[in-house]
mmCIF file of C-alpha atoms in Angstrom:
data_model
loop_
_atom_site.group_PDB
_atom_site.id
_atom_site.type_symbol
_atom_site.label_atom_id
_atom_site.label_comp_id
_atom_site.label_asym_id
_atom_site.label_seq_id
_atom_site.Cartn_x
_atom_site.Cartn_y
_atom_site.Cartn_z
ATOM 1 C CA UNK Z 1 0.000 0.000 0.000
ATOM 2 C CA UNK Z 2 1.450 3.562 -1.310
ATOM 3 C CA UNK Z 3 -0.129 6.903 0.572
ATOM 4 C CA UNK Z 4 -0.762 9.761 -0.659
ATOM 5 C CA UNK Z 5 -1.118 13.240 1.160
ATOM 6 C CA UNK Z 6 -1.313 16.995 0.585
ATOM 7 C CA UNK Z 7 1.098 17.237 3.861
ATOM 8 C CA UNK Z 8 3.256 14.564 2.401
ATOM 9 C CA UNK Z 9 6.821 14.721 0.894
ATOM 10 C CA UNK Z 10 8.090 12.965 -2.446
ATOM 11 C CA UNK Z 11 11.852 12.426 -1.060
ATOM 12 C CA UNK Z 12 9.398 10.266 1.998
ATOM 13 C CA UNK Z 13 8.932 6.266 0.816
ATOM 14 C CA UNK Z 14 5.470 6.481 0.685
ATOM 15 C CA UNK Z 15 4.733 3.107 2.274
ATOM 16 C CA UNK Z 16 3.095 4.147 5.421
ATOM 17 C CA UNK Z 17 0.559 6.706 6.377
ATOM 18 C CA UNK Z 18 3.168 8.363 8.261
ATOM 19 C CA UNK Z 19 5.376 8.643 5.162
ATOM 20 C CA UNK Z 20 3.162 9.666 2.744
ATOM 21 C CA UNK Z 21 4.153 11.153 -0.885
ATOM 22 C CA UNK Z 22 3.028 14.457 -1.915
ATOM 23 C CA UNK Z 23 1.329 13.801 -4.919
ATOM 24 C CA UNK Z 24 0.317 10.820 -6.961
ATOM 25 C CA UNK Z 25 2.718 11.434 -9.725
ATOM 26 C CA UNK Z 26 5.372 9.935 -7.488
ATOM 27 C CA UNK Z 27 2.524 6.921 -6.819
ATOM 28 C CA UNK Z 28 2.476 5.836 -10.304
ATOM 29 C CA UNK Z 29 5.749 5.842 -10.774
ATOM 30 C CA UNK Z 30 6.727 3.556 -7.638
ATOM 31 C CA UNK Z 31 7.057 -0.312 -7.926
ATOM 32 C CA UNK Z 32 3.556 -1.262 -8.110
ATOM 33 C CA UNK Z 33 2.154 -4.793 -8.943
ATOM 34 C CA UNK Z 34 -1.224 -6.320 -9.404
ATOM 35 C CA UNK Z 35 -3.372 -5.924 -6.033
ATOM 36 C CA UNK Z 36 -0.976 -2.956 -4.777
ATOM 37 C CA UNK Z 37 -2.966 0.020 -3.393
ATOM 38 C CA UNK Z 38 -2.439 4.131 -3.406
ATOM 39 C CA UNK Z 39 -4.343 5.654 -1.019
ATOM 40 C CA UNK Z 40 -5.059 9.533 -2.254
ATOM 41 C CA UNK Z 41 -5.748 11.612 1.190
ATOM 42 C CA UNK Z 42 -8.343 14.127 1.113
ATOM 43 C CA UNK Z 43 -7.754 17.854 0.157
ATOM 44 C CA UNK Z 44 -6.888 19.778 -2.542
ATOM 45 C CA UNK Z 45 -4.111 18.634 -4.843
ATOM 46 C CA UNK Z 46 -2.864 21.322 -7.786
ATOM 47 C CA UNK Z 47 -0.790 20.766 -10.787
ATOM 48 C CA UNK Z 48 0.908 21.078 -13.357
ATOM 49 C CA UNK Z 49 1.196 18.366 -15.456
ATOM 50 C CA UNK Z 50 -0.688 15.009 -16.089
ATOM 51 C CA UNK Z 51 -0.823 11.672 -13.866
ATOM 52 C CA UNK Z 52 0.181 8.509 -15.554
ATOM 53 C CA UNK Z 53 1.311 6.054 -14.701
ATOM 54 C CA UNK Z 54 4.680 4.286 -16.232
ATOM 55 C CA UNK Z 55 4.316 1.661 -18.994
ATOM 56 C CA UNK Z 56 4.901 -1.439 -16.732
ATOM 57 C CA UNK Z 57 2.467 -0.261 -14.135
ATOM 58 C CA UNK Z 58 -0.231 -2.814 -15.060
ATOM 59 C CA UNK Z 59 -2.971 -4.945 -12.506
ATOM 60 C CA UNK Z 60 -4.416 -8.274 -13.639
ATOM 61 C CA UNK Z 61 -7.828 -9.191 -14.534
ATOM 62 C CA UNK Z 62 -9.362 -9.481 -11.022
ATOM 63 C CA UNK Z 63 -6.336 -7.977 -9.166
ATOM 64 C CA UNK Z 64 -6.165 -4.532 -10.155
ATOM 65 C CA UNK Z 65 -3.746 -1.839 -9.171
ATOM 66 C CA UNK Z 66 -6.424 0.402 -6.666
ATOM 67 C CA UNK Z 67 -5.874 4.251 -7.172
ATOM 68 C CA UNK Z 68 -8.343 5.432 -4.374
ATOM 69 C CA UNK Z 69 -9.750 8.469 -2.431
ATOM 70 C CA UNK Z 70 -9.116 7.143 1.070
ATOM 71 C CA UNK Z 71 -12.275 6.150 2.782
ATOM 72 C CA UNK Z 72 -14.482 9.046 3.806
ATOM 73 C CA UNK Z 73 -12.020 11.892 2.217
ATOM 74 C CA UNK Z 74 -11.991 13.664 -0.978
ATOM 75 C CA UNK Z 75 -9.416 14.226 -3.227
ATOM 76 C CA UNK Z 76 -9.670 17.197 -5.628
ATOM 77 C CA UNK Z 77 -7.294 17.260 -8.869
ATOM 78 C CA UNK Z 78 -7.160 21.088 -9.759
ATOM 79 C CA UNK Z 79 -5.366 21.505 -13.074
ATOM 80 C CA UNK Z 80 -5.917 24.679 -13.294
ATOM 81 C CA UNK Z 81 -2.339 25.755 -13.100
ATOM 82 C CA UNK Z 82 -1.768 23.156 -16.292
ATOM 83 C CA UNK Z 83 -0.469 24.754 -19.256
ATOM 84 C CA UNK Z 84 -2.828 24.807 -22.263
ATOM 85 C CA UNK Z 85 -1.680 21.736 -24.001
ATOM 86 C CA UNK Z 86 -3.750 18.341 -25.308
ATOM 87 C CA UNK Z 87 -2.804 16.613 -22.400
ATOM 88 C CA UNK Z 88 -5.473 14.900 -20.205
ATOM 89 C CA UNK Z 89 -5.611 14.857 -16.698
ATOM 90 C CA UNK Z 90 -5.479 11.819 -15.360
ATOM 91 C CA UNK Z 91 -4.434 9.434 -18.218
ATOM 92 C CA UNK Z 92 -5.306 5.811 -16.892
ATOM 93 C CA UNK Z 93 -3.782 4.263 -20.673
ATOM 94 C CA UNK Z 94 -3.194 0.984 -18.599
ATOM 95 C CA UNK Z 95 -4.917 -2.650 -18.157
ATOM 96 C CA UNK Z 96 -6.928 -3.533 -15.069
ATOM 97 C CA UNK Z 97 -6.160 0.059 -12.745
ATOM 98 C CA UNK Z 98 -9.537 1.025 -10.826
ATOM 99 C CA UNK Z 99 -9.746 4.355 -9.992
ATOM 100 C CA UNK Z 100 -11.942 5.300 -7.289
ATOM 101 C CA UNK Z 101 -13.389 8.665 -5.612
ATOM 102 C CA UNK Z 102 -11.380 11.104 -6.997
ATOM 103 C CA UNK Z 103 -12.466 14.582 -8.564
ATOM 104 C CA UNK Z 104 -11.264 16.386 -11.643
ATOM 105 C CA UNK Z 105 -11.224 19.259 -12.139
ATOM 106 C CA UNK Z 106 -10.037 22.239 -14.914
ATOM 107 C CA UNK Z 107 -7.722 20.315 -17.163
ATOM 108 C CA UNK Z 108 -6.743 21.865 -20.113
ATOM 109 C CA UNK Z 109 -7.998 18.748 -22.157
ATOM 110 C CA UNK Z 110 -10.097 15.944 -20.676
ATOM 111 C CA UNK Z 111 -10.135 15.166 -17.477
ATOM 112 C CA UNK Z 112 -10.036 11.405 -17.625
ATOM 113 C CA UNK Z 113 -8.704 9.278 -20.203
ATOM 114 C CA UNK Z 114 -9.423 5.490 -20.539
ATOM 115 C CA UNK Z 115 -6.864 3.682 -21.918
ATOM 116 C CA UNK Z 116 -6.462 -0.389 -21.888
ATOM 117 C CA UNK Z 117 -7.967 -3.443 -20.872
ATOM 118 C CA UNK Z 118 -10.656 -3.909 -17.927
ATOM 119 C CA UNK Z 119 -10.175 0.019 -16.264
ATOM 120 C CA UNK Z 120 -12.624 0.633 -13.663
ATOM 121 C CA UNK Z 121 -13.636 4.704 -13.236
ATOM 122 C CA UNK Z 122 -15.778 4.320 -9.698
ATOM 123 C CA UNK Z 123 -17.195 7.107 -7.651
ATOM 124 C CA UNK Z 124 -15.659 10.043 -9.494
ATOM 125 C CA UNK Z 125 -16.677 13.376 -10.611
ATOM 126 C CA UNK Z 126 -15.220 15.327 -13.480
ATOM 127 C CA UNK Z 127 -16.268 18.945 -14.196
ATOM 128 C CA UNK Z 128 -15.047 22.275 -15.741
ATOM 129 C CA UNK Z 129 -12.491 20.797 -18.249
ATOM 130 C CA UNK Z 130 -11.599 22.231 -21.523
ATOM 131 C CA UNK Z 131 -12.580 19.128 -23.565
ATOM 132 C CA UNK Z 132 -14.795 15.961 -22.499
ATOM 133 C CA UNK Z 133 -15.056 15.111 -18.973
ATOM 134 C CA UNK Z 134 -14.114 11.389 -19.574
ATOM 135 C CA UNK Z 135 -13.060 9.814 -22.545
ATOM 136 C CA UNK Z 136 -11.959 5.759 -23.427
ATOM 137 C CA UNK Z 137 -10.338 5.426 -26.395
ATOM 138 C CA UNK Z 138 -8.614 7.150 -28.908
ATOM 139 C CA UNK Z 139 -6.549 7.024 -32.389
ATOM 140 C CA UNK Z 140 -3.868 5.534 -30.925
ATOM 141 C CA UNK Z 141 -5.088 3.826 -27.475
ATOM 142 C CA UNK Z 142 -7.912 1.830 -27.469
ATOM 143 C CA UNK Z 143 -10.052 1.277 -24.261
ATOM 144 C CA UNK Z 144 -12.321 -2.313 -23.847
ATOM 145 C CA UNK Z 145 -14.268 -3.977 -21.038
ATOM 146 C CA UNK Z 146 -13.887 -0.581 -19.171
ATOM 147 C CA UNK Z 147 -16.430 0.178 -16.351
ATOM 148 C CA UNK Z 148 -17.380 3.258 -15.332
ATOM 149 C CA UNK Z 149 -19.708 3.426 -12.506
ATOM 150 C CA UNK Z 150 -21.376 5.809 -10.550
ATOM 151 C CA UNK Z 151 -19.539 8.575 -12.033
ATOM 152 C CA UNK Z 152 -20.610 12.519 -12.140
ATOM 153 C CA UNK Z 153 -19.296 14.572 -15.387
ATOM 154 C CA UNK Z 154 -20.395 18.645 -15.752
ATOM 155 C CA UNK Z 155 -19.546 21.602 -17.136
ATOM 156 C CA UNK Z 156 -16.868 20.596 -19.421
ATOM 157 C CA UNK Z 157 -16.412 22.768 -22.418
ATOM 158 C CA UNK Z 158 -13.798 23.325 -24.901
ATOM 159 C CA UNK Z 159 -13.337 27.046 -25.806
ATOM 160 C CA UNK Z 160 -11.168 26.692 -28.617
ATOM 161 C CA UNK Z 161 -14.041 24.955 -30.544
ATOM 162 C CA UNK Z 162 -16.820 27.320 -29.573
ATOM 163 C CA UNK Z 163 -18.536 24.608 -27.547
ATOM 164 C CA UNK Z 164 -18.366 22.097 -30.490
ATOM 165 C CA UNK Z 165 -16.583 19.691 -28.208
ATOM 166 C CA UNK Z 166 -17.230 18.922 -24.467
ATOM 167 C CA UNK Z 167 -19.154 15.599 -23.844
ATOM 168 C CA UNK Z 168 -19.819 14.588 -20.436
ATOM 169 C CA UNK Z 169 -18.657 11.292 -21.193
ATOM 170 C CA UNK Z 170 -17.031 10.424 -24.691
ATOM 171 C CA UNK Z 171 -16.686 6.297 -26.016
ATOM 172 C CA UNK Z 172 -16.406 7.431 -29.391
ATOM 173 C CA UNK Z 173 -12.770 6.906 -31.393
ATOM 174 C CA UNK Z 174 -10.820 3.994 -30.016
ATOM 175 C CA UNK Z 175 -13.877 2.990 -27.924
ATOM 176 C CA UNK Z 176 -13.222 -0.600 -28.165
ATOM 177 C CA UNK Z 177 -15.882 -3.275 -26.797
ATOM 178 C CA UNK Z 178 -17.303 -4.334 -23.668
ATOM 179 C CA UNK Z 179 -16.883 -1.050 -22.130
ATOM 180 C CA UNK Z 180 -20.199 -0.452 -19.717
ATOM 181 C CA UNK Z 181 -20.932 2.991 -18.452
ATOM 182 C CA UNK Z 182 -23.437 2.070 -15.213
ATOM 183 C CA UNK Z 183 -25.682 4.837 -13.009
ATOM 184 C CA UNK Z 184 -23.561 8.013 -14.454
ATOM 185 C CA UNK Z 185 -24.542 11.336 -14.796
ATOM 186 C CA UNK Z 186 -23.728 14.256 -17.036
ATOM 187 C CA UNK Z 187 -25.525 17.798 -17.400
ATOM 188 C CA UNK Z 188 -24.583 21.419 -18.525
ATOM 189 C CA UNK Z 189 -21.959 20.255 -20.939
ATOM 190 C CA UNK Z 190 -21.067 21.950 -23.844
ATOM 191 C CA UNK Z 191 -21.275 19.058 -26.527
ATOM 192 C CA UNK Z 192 -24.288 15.651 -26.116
#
């Protein structure tokens, strides 16, 4: 189990909830295996630059790595301070990672990106992003047997394209199948 805390350090080892990192771009990046956990504290996280995780950070079908709001807490993603770029803001583009509680907040493209085999979006809410809220798939990563689940997605808008483009929720190019979107919710975006 990794931690994660807005009181937390990145030099720290991140292994206890004593020794927490500072944010979860360190997380993704430490040795993680199938069935590891992060634990995101509560509060209000801002950056700078995406979350995702490294290329051999991967779960297994019913062993997935958990990237979680710690019970009872909320952790906000603020992207804000982002610069304008195409990147998303958390970019799950991995197999069997189930991402749970977290909101989303003001990235300068969408705010979640489903990559990969058997991803699980739980819980989360994604608003005020300059492009979809959540998005699987794409030209170049395709997204299958994803499950997103009791998920929130509002005010996203992309003001480049005049509000031509800001879906709540977006399974459209590289939407690959058995991808099951389950008691979500979307108003006051820009674009269906």
């Amino acid at each position: 189990t990794y931690w994660v805390a807005t009181d937390g350090n990145d030099s720290n080892n991140g292994t206890s909830s004593n020794t927490p990192f500072a944010t979860p771009h360190k997380a993704v990046t430490a040795a993680l295996a199938p069935g590891d956990t992060i634990y995101i504290r509560g509060g209000t996280y801002s950056f700078n630059s995406r979350i995702i995780p490294g290329s051999s950070k991967v779960g297994a079908a019913g062993n997935p790595i958990k990237f979680w709001a710690y019970p009872g807490e909320l952790p906000v993603f603020d992207f804000d301070t982002m610069p304008e770029s195409s990147d998303k803001g958390l970019d799950i583009r991995r197999n069997y990672w189930h991402v749970k509680g977290i909101e989303v907040k003001n990235a300068p493209d969408s705010g979640i990106f489903v990559g990969g085999l058997g991803v699980i979006i739980e819980g989360c809410v994604v608003h005020d992003c300059d492009n979809d809220g959540l998005v699987i798939g794409s030209s170049s990563s395709r997204g299958t047997n994803a499950l997103i689940l009791n998920c929130d997605s509002y005010r996203n808008y992309q003001v480049g394209s005049g509000g031509n483009n800001g879906d709540g929720f977006a399974a459209k190019v590289g939407n690959g199948s058995g991808n099951v979107f389950k008691n979500c919710r979307a108003w006051d975006n820009a674009d269906d």
